[in-house]
Amino acid sequence: MTEKLLELCAVSKSFGPVQVLREVDFTVRAGEVIALVGDNGAGKSTTVKCIAGIHPVDSGVIRFRGERVHLNDPRAASRLGIEVVYQDLALADNLDIVQNMFLGRERGSSWRLDEASMEEAARRTLASLSVRTVTAVRTPVSALSGGQRQTVAIAKSVLWDSQVVLLDEPTAALGVAQTKQVLELVRRLAHQGRGVVLISHNLSDVFEVADRIAVLFLGRLVAEVKTRDVTQSQVVELITSGRSGGMGLPTMATDVA
């Protein structure tokens, strides 16, 4: 059993009278990819934002490496080594790859940036991930393909010694070849010992790279299963009904790994 990096224990979150998360238990382990799936409105985005420190939880406990933590803002999450790559990637088209990777965390003084150090760090990070699709780190982001942009956004999260990386729909709107490159990169993140959370509607991608699958249904985590133990049809049934009669899965989350 691999080390537990991040744990959500009975986490609940409401917005006014609407309860979005209901006592969610969720675990991210080192060296594994766990897919978080569910229909629209199931609570995936809220779960991610609670982990990222954007939304404080109403109740429950969040632990990082076994210690209880309070993620009151995104900086608190970043300091622990939790990085999120959102679907919009948050990249600036008018800046090059190096500038984007260090945006808001530039090296140097207030009057002179350490361009050489940042450029070398960007190259080293991309090389550590065996990235071959991005060769010139001074290329403007506006000149990159969708897959290259996703690669830069993921590399940016790795640059800051992240231990847990959350990827929100990383293959959305990508072609077949670009999707393959991004999924290979996702596996490399896990092979380096990071805990990776993949949020995706594409079950083909999920079954290709995920070690475990966690299913949200109407704010509850109804199942957490090893990918090899289920079929896509059973996961679809869990997403749409909160249960799979063929598997006899429980309606509340269990730790089966």
PDB file of N, CA, C and O in Angstrom, residues 129-133 145-148 150-151 154 167 170-189 191 198 202 204-206 208-209:
ATOM      1  N   LEU A 129      10.337  15.490 -17.121  1.00  0.00           N
ATOM      2  CA  LEU A 129       9.077  14.861 -17.489  1.00  0.00           C
ATOM      3  C   LEU A 129       9.145  14.189 -18.862  1.00  0.00           C
ATOM      4  O   LEU A 129       8.131  13.733 -19.384  1.00  0.00           O
ATOM      5  N   SER A 130      10.367  14.170 -19.424  1.00  0.00           N
ATOM      6  CA  SER A 130      10.597  13.556 -20.743  1.00  0.00           C
ATOM      7  C   SER A 130       9.724  14.182 -21.822  1.00  0.00           C
ATOM      8  O   SER A 130       9.213  13.495 -22.711  1.00  0.00           O
ATOM      9  N   VAL A 131       9.559  15.495 -21.732  1.00  0.00           N
ATOM     10  CA  VAL A 131       8.746  16.210 -22.706  1.00  0.00           C
ATOM     11  C   VAL A 131       9.560  16.416 -23.982  1.00  0.00           C
ATOM     12  O   VAL A 131      10.639  17.011 -23.956  1.00  0.00           O
ATOM     13  N   ARG A 132       9.028  15.938 -25.098  1.00  0.00           N
ATOM     14  CA  ARG A 132       9.714  16.075 -26.383  1.00  0.00           C
ATOM     15  C   ARG A 132       8.977  17.000 -27.344  1.00  0.00           C
ATOM     16  O   ARG A 132       9.506  17.360 -28.384  1.00  0.00           O
ATOM     17  N   THR A 133       7.766  17.348 -26.996  1.00  0.00           N
ATOM     18  CA  THR A 133       6.962  18.170 -27.899  1.00  0.00           C
ATOM     19  C   THR A 133       7.248  19.659 -27.745  1.00  0.00           C
ATOM     20  O   THR A 133       6.833  20.451 -28.578  1.00  0.00           O
ATOM     21  N   SER A 145       0.466  24.429 -29.691  1.00  0.00           N
ATOM     22  CA  SER A 145      -0.754  23.659 -29.910  1.00  0.00           C
ATOM     23  C   SER A 145      -1.447  23.416 -28.572  1.00  0.00           C
ATOM     24  O   SER A 145      -0.896  23.686 -27.500  1.00  0.00           O
ATOM     25  N   GLY A 146      -2.664  22.854 -28.642  1.00  0.00           N
ATOM     26  CA  GLY A 146      -3.395  22.568 -27.416  1.00  0.00           C
ATOM     27  C   GLY A 146      -2.657  21.600 -26.508  1.00  0.00           C
ATOM     28  O   GLY A 146      -2.595  21.780 -25.291  1.00  0.00           O
ATOM     29  N   GLY A 147      -2.084  20.557 -27.107  1.00  0.00           N
ATOM     30  CA  GLY A 147      -1.337  19.588 -26.308  1.00  0.00           C
ATOM     31  C   GLY A 147      -0.093  20.186 -25.686  1.00  0.00           C
ATOM     32  O   GLY A 147       0.260  19.885 -24.538  1.00  0.00           O
ATOM     33  N   GLN A 148       0.597  21.051 -26.424  1.00  0.00           N
ATOM     34  CA  GLN A 148       1.782  21.716 -25.894  1.00  0.00           C
ATOM     35  C   GLN A 148       1.419  22.656 -24.745  1.00  0.00           C
ATOM     36  O   GLN A 148       2.140  22.748 -23.757  1.00  0.00           O
ATOM     37  N   GLN A 150      -1.120  22.297 -22.701  1.00  0.00           N
ATOM     38  CA  GLN A 150      -1.410  21.459 -21.544  1.00  0.00           C
ATOM     39  C   GLN A 150      -0.117  20.968 -20.899  1.00  0.00           C
ATOM     40  O   GLN A 150       0.005  20.924 -19.674  1.00  0.00           O
ATOM     41  N   THR A 151       0.875  20.623 -21.723  1.00  0.00           N
ATOM     42  CA  THR A 151       2.166  20.179 -21.214  1.00  0.00           C
ATOM     43  C   THR A 151       2.837  21.272 -20.402  1.00  0.00           C
ATOM     44  O   THR A 151       3.387  21.017 -19.319  1.00  0.00           O
ATOM     45  N   ILE A 154       1.080  21.664 -17.011  1.00  0.00           N
ATOM     46  CA  ILE A 154       1.432  20.582 -16.089  1.00  0.00           C
ATOM     47  C   ILE A 154       2.856  20.756 -15.591  1.00  0.00           C
ATOM     48  O   ILE A 154       3.144  20.591 -14.397  1.00  0.00           O
ATOM     49  N   LEU A 167      -5.608  17.593 -12.023  1.00  0.00           N
ATOM     50  CA  LEU A 167      -5.730  17.930 -13.434  1.00  0.00           C
ATOM     51  C   LEU A 167      -7.205  17.939 -13.822  1.00  0.00           C
ATOM     52  O   LEU A 167      -7.869  16.901 -13.788  1.00  0.00           O
ATOM     53  N   PRO A 170      -7.798  17.420 -18.535  1.00  0.00           N
ATOM     54  CA  PRO A 170      -6.569  17.778 -19.263  1.00  0.00           C
ATOM     55  C   PRO A 170      -6.585  17.450 -20.742  1.00  0.00           C
ATOM     56  O   PRO A 170      -5.779  17.992 -21.496  1.00  0.00           O
ATOM     57  N   THR A 171      -7.494  16.568 -21.182  1.00  0.00           N
ATOM     58  CA  THR A 171      -7.509  16.201 -22.599  1.00  0.00           C
ATOM     59  C   THR A 171      -8.701  16.784 -23.349  1.00  0.00           C
ATOM     60  O   THR A 171      -8.935  16.439 -24.509  1.00  0.00           O
ATOM     61  N   ALA A 172      -9.444  17.665 -22.699  1.00  0.00           N
ATOM     62  CA  ALA A 172     -10.607  18.261 -23.360  1.00  0.00           C
ATOM     63  C   ALA A 172     -10.156  19.028 -24.604  1.00  0.00           C
ATOM     64  O   ALA A 172      -9.198  19.790 -24.568  1.00  0.00           O
ATOM     65  N   ALA A 173     -10.840  18.805 -25.691  1.00  0.00           N
ATOM     66  CA  ALA A 173     -10.610  19.512 -26.958  1.00  0.00           C
ATOM     67  C   ALA A 173      -9.268  19.183 -27.606  1.00  0.00           C
ATOM     68  O   ALA A 173      -8.816  19.894 -28.492  1.00  0.00           O
ATOM     69  N   LEU A 174      -8.621  18.096 -27.195  1.00  0.00           N
ATOM     70  CA  LEU A 174      -7.362  17.693 -27.817  1.00  0.00           C
ATOM     71  C   LEU A 174      -7.607  16.596 -28.849  1.00  0.00           C
ATOM     72  O   LEU A 174      -8.545  15.805 -28.723  1.00  0.00           O
ATOM     73  N   GLY A 175      -6.730  16.541 -29.858  1.00  0.00           N
ATOM     74  CA  GLY A 175      -6.790  15.475 -30.839  1.00  0.00           C
ATOM     75  C   GLY A 175      -6.248  14.173 -30.269  1.00  0.00           C
ATOM     76  O   GLY A 175      -5.766  14.119 -29.132  1.00  0.00           O
ATOM     77  N   VAL A 176      -6.285  13.133 -31.070  1.00  0.00           N
ATOM     78  CA  VAL A 176      -5.869  11.800 -30.622  1.00  0.00           C
ATOM     79  C   VAL A 176      -4.392  11.786 -30.228  1.00  0.00           C
ATOM     80  O   VAL A 176      -4.029  11.290 -29.150  1.00  0.00           O
ATOM     81  N   ALA A 177      -3.527  12.313 -31.081  1.00  0.00           N
ATOM     82  CA  ALA A 177      -2.092  12.286 -30.803  1.00  0.00           C
ATOM     83  C   ALA A 177      -1.748  13.135 -29.588  1.00  0.00           C
ATOM     84  O   ALA A 177      -0.944  12.733 -28.728  1.00  0.00           O
ATOM     85  N   GLN A 178      -2.368  14.309 -29.466  1.00  0.00           N
ATOM     86  CA  GLN A 178      -2.097  15.185 -28.329  1.00  0.00           C
ATOM     87  C   GLN A 178      -2.617  14.581 -27.032  1.00  0.00           C
ATOM     88  O   GLN A 178      -1.975  14.686 -25.982  1.00  0.00           O
ATOM     89  N   THR A 179      -3.764  13.925 -27.108  1.00  0.00           N
ATOM     90  CA  THR A 179      -4.302  13.249 -25.919  1.00  0.00           C
ATOM     91  C   THR A 179      -3.343  12.174 -25.434  1.00  0.00           C
ATOM     92  O   THR A 179      -3.088  12.047 -24.225  1.00  0.00           O
ATOM     93  N   LYS A 180      -2.796  11.395 -26.344  1.00  0.00           N
ATOM     94  CA  LYS A 180      -1.854  10.349 -25.988  1.00  0.00           C
ATOM     95  C   LYS A 180      -0.627  10.930 -25.281  1.00  0.00           C
ATOM     96  O   LYS A 180      -0.163  10.391 -24.274  1.00  0.00           O
ATOM     97  N   GLN A 181      -0.119  12.048 -25.778  1.00  0.00           N
ATOM     98  CA  GLN A 181       1.047  12.686 -25.169  1.00  0.00           C
ATOM     99  C   GLN A 181       0.744  13.165 -23.754  1.00  0.00           C
ATOM    100  O   GLN A 181       1.549  12.985 -22.837  1.00  0.00           O
ATOM    101  N   VAL A 182      -0.437  13.764 -23.562  1.00  0.00           N
ATOM    102  CA  VAL A 182      -0.799  14.274 -22.244  1.00  0.00           C
ATOM    103  C   VAL A 182      -1.003  13.123 -21.260  1.00  0.00           C
ATOM    104  O   VAL A 182      -0.564  13.193 -20.105  1.00  0.00           O
ATOM    105  N   LEU A 183      -1.637  12.035 -21.688  1.00  0.00           N
ATOM    106  CA  LEU A 183      -1.856  10.898 -20.797  1.00  0.00           C
ATOM    107  C   LEU A 183      -0.537  10.238 -20.406  1.00  0.00           C
ATOM    108  O   LEU A 183      -0.369   9.778 -19.270  1.00  0.00           O
ATOM    109  N   GLU A 184       0.410  10.193 -21.331  1.00  0.00           N
ATOM    110  CA  GLU A 184       1.747   9.684 -20.988  1.00  0.00           C
ATOM    111  C   GLU A 184       2.394  10.565 -19.928  1.00  0.00           C
ATOM    112  O   GLU A 184       3.065  10.071 -19.009  1.00  0.00           O
ATOM    113  N   LEU A 185       2.185  11.864 -20.039  1.00  0.00           N
ATOM    114  CA  LEU A 185       2.735  12.796 -19.058  1.00  0.00           C
ATOM    115  C   LEU A 185       2.082  12.598 -17.689  1.00  0.00           C
ATOM    116  O   LEU A 185       2.756  12.654 -16.653  1.00  0.00           O
ATOM    117  N   VAL A 186       0.789  12.325 -17.680  1.00  0.00           N
ATOM    118  CA  VAL A 186       0.086  12.057 -16.425  1.00  0.00           C
ATOM    119  C   VAL A 186       0.689  10.838 -15.733  1.00  0.00           C
ATOM    120  O   VAL A 186       0.939  10.848 -14.517  1.00  0.00           O
ATOM    121  N   ARG A 187       0.962   9.788 -16.479  1.00  0.00           N
ATOM    122  CA  ARG A 187       1.569   8.597 -15.881  1.00  0.00           C
ATOM    123  C   ARG A 187       2.963   8.887 -15.360  1.00  0.00           C
ATOM    124  O   ARG A 187       3.366   8.392 -14.297  1.00  0.00           O
ATOM    125  N   ARG A 188       3.720   9.718 -16.076  1.00  0.00           N
ATOM    126  CA  ARG A 188       5.071  10.047 -15.604  1.00  0.00           C
ATOM    127  C   ARG A 188       5.026  10.809 -14.282  1.00  0.00           C
ATOM    128  O   ARG A 188       5.906  10.627 -13.430  1.00  0.00           O
ATOM    129  N   LEU A 189       4.026  11.650 -14.103  1.00  0.00           N
ATOM    130  CA  LEU A 189       3.882  12.355 -12.824  1.00  0.00           C
ATOM    131  C   LEU A 189       3.745  11.346 -11.682  1.00  0.00           C
ATOM    132  O   LEU A 189       4.367  11.491 -10.627  1.00  0.00           O
ATOM    133  N   HIS A 191       4.684   8.141 -11.743  1.00  0.00           N
ATOM    134  CA  HIS A 191       5.902   7.341 -11.630  1.00  0.00           C
ATOM    135  C   HIS A 191       6.982   8.071 -10.854  1.00  0.00           C
ATOM    136  O   HIS A 191       7.874   7.440 -10.270  1.00  0.00           O
ATOM    137  N   LEU A 198      -7.113  12.977 -11.445  1.00  0.00           N
ATOM    138  CA  LEU A 198      -7.569  13.243 -12.804  1.00  0.00           C
ATOM    139  C   LEU A 198      -9.074  13.434 -12.794  1.00  0.00           C
ATOM    140  O   LEU A 198      -9.819  12.506 -12.491  1.00  0.00           O
ATOM    141  N   ASN A 202     -14.087  11.737 -19.769  1.00  0.00           N
ATOM    142  CA  ASN A 202     -13.696  10.768 -20.790  1.00  0.00           C
ATOM    143  C   ASN A 202     -13.247   9.468 -20.115  1.00  0.00           C
ATOM    144  O   ASN A 202     -12.121   9.359 -19.627  1.00  0.00           O
ATOM    145  N   SER A 204     -12.567   6.628 -21.396  1.00  0.00           N
ATOM    146  CA  SER A 204     -11.466   5.945 -22.078  1.00  0.00           C
ATOM    147  C   SER A 204     -10.126   6.422 -21.525  1.00  0.00           C
ATOM    148  O   SER A 204      -9.224   5.619 -21.268  1.00  0.00           O
ATOM    149  N   ASP A 205      -9.996   7.724 -21.324  1.00  0.00           N
ATOM    150  CA  ASP A 205      -8.786   8.277 -20.722  1.00  0.00           C
ATOM    151  C   ASP A 205      -8.611   7.770 -19.295  1.00  0.00           C
ATOM    152  O   ASP A 205      -7.508   7.410 -18.871  1.00  0.00           O
ATOM    153  N   VAL A 206      -9.697   7.766 -18.557  1.00  0.00           N
ATOM    154  CA  VAL A 206      -9.660   7.310 -17.166  1.00  0.00           C
ATOM    155  C   VAL A 206      -9.155   5.876 -17.080  1.00  0.00           C
ATOM    156  O   VAL A 206      -8.254   5.552 -16.288  1.00  0.00           O
ATOM    157  N   GLU A 208      -7.388   4.285 -19.160  1.00  0.00           N
ATOM    158  CA  GLU A 208      -6.039   4.133 -19.679  1.00  0.00           C
ATOM    159  C   GLU A 208      -4.973   4.474 -18.649  1.00  0.00           C
ATOM    160  O   GLU A 208      -3.917   3.835 -18.608  1.00  0.00           O
ATOM    161  N   VAL A 209      -5.224   5.467 -17.792  1.00  0.00           N
ATOM    162  CA  VAL A 209      -4.146   5.947 -16.918  1.00  0.00           C
ATOM    163  C   VAL A 209      -4.420   5.824 -15.418  1.00  0.00           C
ATOM    164  O   VAL A 209      -3.489   5.868 -14.623  1.00  0.00           O
TER     165      VAL A 209
END
